[in-house]
PDB file of C-alpha atoms in Angstrom:
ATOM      1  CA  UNK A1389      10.547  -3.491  -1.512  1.00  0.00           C
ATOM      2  CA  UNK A1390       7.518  -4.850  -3.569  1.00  0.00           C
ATOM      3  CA  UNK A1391       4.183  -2.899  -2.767  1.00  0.00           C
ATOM      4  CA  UNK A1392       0.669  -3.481  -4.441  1.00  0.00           C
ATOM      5  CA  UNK A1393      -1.604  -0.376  -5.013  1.00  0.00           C
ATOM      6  CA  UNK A1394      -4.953  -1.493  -4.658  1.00  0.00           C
ATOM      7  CA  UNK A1395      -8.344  -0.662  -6.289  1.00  0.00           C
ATOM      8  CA  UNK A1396      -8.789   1.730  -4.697  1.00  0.00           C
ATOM      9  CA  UNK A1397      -5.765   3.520  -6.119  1.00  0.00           C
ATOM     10  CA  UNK A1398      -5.178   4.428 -10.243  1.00  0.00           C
ATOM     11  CA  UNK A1399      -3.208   2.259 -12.119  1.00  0.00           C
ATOM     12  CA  UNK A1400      -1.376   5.039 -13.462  1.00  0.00           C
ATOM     13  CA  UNK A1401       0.424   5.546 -10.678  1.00  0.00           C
ATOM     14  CA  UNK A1402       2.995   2.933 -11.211  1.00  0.00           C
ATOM     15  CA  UNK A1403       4.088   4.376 -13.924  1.00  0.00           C
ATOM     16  CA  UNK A1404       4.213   7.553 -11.904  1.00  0.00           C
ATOM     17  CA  UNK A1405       6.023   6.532  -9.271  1.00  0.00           C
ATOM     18  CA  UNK A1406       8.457   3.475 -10.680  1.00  0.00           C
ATOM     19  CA  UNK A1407      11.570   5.510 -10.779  1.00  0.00           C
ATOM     20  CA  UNK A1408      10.950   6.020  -6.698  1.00  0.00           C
ATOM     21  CA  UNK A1409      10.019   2.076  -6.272  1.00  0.00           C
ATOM     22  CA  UNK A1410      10.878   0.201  -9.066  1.00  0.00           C
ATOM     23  CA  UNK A1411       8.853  -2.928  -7.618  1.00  0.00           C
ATOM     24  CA  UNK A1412       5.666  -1.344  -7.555  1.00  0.00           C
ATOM     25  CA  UNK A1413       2.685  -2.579  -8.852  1.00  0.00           C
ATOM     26  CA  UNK A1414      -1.475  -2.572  -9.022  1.00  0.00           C
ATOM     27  CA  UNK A1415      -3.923  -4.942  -8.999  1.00  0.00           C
ATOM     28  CA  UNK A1416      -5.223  -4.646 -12.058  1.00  0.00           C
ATOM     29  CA  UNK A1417      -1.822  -5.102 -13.551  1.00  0.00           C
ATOM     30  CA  UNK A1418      -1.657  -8.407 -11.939  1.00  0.00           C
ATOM     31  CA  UNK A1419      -4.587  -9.573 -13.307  1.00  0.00           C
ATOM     32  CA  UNK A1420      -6.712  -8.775  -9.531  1.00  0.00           C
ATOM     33  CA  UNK A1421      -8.880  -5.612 -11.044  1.00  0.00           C
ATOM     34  CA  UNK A1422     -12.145  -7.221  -9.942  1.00  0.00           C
ATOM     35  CA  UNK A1423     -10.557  -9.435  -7.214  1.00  0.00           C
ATOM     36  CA  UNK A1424     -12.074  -9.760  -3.904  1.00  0.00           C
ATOM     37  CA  UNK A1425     -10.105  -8.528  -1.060  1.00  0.00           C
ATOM     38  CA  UNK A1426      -8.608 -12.168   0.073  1.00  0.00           C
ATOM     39  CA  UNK A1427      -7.987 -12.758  -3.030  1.00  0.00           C
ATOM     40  CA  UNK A1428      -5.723  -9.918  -3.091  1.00  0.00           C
ATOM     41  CA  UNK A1429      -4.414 -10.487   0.010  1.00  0.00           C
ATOM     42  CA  UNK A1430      -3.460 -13.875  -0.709  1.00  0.00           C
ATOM     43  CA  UNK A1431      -1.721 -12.954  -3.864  1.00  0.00           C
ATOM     44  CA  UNK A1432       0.707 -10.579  -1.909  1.00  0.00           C
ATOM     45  CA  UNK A1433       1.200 -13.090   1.006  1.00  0.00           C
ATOM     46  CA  UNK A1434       2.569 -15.310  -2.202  1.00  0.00           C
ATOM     47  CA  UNK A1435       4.621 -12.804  -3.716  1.00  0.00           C
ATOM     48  CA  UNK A1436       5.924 -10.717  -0.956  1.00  0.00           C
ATOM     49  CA  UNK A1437       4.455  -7.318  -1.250  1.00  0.00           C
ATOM     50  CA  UNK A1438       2.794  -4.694   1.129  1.00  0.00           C
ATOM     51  CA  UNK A1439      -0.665  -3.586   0.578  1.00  0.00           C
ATOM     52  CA  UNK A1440      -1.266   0.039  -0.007  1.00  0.00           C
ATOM     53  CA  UNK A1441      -5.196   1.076   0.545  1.00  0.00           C
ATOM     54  CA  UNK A1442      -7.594   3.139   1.650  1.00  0.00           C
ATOM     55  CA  UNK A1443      -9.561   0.154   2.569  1.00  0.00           C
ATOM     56  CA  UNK A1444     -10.125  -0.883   6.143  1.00  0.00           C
ATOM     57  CA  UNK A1445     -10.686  -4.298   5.030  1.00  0.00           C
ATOM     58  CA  UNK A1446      -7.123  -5.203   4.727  1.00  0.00           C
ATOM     59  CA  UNK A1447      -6.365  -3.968   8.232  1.00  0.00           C
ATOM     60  CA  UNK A1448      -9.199  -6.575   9.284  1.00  0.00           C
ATOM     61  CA  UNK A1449      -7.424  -9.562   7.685  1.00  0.00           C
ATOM     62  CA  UNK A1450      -4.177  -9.024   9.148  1.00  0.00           C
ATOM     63  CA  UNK A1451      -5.988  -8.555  12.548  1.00  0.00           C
ATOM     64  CA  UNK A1452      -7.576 -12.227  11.878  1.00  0.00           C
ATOM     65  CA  UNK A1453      -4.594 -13.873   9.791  1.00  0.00           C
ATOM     66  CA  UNK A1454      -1.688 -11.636  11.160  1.00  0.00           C
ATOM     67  CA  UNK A1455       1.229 -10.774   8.372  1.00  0.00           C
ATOM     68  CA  UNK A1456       2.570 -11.018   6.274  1.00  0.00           C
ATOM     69  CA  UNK A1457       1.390  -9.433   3.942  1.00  0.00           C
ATOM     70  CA  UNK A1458       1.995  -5.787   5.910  1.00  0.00           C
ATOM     71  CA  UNK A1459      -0.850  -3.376   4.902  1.00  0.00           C
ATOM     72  CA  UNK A1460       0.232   0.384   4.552  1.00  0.00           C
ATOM     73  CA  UNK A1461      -3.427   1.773   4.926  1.00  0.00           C
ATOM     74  CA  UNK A1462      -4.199   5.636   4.227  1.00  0.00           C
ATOM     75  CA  UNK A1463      -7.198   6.568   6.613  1.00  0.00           C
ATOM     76  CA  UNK A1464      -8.292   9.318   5.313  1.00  0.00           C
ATOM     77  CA  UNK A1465     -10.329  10.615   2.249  1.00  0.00           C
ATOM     78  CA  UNK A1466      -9.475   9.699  -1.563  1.00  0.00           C
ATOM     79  CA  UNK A1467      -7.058  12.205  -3.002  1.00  0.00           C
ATOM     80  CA  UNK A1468      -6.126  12.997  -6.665  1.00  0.00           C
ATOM     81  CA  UNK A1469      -3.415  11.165  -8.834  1.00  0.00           C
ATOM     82  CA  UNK A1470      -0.955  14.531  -8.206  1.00  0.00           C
ATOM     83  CA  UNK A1471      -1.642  14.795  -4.389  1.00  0.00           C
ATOM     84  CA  UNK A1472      -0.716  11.153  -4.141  1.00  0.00           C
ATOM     85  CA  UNK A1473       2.486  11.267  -6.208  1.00  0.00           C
ATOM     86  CA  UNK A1474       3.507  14.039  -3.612  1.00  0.00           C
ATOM     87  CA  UNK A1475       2.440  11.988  -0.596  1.00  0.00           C
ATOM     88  CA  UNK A1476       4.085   9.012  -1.435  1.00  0.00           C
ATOM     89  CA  UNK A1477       7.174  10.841  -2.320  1.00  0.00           C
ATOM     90  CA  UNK A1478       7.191  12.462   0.702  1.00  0.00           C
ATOM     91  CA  UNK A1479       6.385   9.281   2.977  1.00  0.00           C
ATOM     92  CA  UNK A1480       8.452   6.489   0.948  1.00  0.00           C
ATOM     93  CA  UNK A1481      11.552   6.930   3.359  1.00  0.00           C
ATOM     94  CA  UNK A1482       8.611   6.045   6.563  1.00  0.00           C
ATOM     95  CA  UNK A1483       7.175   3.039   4.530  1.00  0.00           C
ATOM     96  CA  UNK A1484      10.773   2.176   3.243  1.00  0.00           C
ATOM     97  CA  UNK A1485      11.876   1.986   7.399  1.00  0.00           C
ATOM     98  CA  UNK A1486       8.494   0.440   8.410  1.00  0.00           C
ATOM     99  CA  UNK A1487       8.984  -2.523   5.597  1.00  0.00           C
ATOM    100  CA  UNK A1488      12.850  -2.717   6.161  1.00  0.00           C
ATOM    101  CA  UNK A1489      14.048  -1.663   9.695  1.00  0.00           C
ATOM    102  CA  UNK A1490      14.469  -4.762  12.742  1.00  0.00           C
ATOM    103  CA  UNK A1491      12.502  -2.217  14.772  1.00  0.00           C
ATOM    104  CA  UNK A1492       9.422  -2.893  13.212  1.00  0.00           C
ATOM    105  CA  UNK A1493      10.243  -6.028  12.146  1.00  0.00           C
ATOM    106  CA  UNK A1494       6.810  -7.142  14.494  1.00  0.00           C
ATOM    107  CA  UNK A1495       4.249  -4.438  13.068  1.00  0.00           C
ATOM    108  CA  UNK A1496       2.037  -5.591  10.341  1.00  0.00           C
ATOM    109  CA  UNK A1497       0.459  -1.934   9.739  1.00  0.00           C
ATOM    110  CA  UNK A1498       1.527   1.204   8.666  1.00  0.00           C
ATOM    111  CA  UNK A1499      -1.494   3.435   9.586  1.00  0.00           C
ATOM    112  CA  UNK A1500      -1.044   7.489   7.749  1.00  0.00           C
ATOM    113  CA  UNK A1501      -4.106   9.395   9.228  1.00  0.00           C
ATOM    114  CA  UNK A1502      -3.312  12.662   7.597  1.00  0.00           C
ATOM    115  CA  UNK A1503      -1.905  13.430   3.873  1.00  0.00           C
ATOM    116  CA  UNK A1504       0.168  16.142   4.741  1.00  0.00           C
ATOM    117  CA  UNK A1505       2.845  14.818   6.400  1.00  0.00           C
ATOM    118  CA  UNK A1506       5.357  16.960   8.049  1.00  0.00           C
TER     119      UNK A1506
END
């Protein structure tokens, strides 16, 4: 499971979080920091990893282009380093079964509307 944290998300949350998902990354350590957002989304196309944003943009390119890349997309306001670590933690099992399972082998987007998940 390879996911991209974009801009729009700290770098130092990889290091944060690589014990949960080993394969994660950002764009700035891929060399995308000031990449535009096809740019980006071509680069994970390539290399087989999921988008995780804040940015609507991404959901607008798969709507045009389809997937992959699958977008996980976080609609609702920025949050701080430590409230992400325990979101993500708390949602990786949902994005793990959303990027993994047959059932949603046909959904490109993983849509979280609130930050505290259930």
């Amino acid at each position: 499971m390879k996911l991209l944290l974009d801009q729009n998300l700290s770098y130092r949350l990889v290091r944060d979080l690589e014990s949960v998902v080993p394969e994660l990354t950002h764009v700035k350590l891929v060399g995308l920091q000031d990449a535009e957002d096809h740019e980006i989304w071509e680069y994970a196309q390539q290399n087989n990893h999921t988008i995780i944003t804040f940015d609507a943009d991404f959901h607008e390119l798969q709507t045009i282009n389809g997937f992959p890349p699958k977008v996980v997309w976080l609609r609702f306001g920025n949050m701080t380093r430590q409230e992400f670590i325990d979101f993500f933690q708390h949602t990786i099992e949902k994005i793990r079964e959303f990027l993994l399972s047959e059932e949603f082998k046909n959904v490109g987007c993983l849509e979280f509307r609130d930050r505290y998940i259930a």
